[in-house]
Every structure is written in structure tokens, then in C-alpha cells.
XYZ file of C-alpha atoms in Angstrom:
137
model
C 0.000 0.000 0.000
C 3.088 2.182 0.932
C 4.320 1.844 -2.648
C 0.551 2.735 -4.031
C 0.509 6.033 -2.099
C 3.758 7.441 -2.985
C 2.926 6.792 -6.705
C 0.365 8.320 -6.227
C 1.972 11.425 -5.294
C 4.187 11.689 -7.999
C 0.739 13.065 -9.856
C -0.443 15.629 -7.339
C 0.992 19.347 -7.683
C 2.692 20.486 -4.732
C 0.183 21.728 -2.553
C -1.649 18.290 -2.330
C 1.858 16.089 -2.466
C 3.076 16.977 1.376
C 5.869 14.637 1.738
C 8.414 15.789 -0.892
C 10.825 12.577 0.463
C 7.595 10.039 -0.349
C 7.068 12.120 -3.717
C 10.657 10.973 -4.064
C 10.040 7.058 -3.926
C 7.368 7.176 -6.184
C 9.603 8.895 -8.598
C 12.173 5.847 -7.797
C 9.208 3.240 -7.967
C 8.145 4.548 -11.700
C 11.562 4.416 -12.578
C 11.993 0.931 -11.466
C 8.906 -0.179 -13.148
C 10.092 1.329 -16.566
C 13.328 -0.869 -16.164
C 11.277 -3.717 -15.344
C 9.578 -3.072 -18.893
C 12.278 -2.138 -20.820
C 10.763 1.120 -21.626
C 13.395 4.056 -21.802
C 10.570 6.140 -21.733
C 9.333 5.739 -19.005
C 12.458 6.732 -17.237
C 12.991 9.725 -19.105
C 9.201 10.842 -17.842
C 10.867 10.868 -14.232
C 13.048 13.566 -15.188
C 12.485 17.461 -16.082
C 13.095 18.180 -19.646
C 16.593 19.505 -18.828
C 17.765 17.029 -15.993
C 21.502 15.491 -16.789
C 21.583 11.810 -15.860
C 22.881 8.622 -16.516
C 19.722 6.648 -15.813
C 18.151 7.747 -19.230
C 21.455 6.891 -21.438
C 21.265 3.836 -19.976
C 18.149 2.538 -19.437
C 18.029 3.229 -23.698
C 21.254 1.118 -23.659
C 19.390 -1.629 -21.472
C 16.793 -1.538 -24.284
C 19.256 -1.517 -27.182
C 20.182 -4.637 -26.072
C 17.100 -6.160 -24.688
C 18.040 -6.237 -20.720
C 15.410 -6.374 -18.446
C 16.206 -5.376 -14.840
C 14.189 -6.913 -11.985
C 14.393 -5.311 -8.355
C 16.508 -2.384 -8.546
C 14.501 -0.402 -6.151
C 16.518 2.503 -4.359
C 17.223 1.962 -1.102
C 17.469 5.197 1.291
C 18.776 5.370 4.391
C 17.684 9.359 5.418
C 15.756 12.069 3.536
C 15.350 15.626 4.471
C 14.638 18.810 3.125
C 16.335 21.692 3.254
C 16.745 24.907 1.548
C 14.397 23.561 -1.460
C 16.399 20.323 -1.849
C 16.246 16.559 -0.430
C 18.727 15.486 1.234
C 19.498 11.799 0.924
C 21.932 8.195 1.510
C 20.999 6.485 -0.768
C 22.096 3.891 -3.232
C 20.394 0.605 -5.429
C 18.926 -2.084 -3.783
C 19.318 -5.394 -4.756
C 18.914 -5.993 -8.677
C 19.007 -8.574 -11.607
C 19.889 -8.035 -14.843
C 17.699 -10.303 -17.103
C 19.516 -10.655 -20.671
C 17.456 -11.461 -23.790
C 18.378 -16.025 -24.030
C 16.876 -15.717 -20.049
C 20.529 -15.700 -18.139
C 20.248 -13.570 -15.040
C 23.245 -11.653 -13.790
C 22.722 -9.866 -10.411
C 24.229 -5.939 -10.581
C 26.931 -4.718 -8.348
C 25.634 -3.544 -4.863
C 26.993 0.087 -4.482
C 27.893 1.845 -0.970
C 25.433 4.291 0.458
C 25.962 7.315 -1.237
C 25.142 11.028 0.056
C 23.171 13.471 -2.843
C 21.050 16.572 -3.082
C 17.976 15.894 -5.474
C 15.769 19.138 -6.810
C 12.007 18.444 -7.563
C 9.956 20.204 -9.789
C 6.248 19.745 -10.820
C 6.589 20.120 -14.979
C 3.737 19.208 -17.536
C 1.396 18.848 -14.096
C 3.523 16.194 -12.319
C 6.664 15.394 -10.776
C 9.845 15.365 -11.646
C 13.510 15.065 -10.802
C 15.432 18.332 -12.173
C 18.925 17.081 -10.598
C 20.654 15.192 -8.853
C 24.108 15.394 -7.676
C 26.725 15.336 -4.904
C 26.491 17.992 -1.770
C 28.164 20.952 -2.130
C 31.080 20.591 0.982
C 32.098 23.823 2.369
């Protein structure tokens, strides 16, 4: 039900969304359904128009080739927001690549990693307009 709700959020403007961390995880959710489906698409739509990120190079790649991933679901260890951007540890949970004769290869775990992600509600939704590395000073 958790996962219902905060896709469910991802359509709502602002006002209605409250939670901008559980907007977040439905962003990650759609993403990790468009994987699932080999739809490049679908991962693009989680990202403003002008967002720079690997995901969309290559989840296209993943289809180019006909890799499926199953799991894959981000795993987050904190969220909070702060001066208009979440603040998160993050990294992948565990995943499976699925390669077009059926062999399954499971991905690389990666360490928790520390990032700032920007929302923005474009075309009447969410979206992810960046994500990168804190700022130290």
C-alpha cells in the first residue's frame, strides 16, 4: 500500500503532495517499473526536460540490447529537506539483470551514497530536475 501512495503522489501538484521525500520514492518506484519493462521512456518521464543523468542513457542502452532489470529499487537510508532540496543516503537495492536467451546476472551492490535531489512539478507532475553530490564547504 506504501508503494501505491507514494505513486500516487508523484501526480499531485505540490500543494496536495506533502511529503516531498515520499514524492521521491514514487519517482524511484516509476523508474523501477520502466526498467522492469524495458521502456526508456518511461524513465525519461521521471526527469524534467533539462535534468543530466545517466539513468536515461542507460536505461536506452538496457533496451538496445534487450536487458530487463528486476528489483533495482533505491534503497534510502535518510531524507530531508532543506533549503528547497532533499537530502538523501541512498544507493540501489538489490537488482538482476535479465539478458534477452533468459541468463540472469545480479548488478553490483553500491555503498550508500550522500546526494542533493531538486524536484519540480513540470507538464502537471513530478519530476527530478537534478541530482548530484552535496556541495562541501
Amino acid at each position: 500500500m506504501d508503494d501505491l501512495l507514494a505513486a500516487i503522489l508523484v501526480l499531485l501538484p505540490r500543494s496536495g503532495a506533502g511529503d516531498p521525500c515520499r514524492v521521491l520514492d514514487g519517482l524511484d518506484l516509476h523508474r523501477a517499473v520502466a526498467y522492469a519493462r524495458l521502456d526508456p521512456d518511461g524513465v525519461t518521464a521521471q526527469y524534467a526536460e533539462r535534468a543530466q543523468t545517466d539513468d536515461i542513457a542507460t536505461a536506452e542502452d538496457y533496451r538496445r540490447r534487450g536487458v530487463r532489470i528486476e528489483g533495482g529499487r533505491v534503497e534510502r537510508q535518510s531524507c530531508e529537506e532543506a533549503d528547497g532540496r532533499l537530502h538523501v543516503i541512498e544507493r540501489l537495492g538489490p537488482a538482476v539483470a535479465v539478458l534477452p536467451d533468459g541468463e540472469r546476472q545480479a548488478l553490483p551492490r553500491e555503498p550508500w551514497q550522500e546526494r542533493e535531489v531538486q524536484l519540480v512539478v513540470e507538464h502537471g507532475r513530478w519530476r527530478i530536475a537534478s541530482v548530484r553530490d552535496p556541495v562541501v564547504e
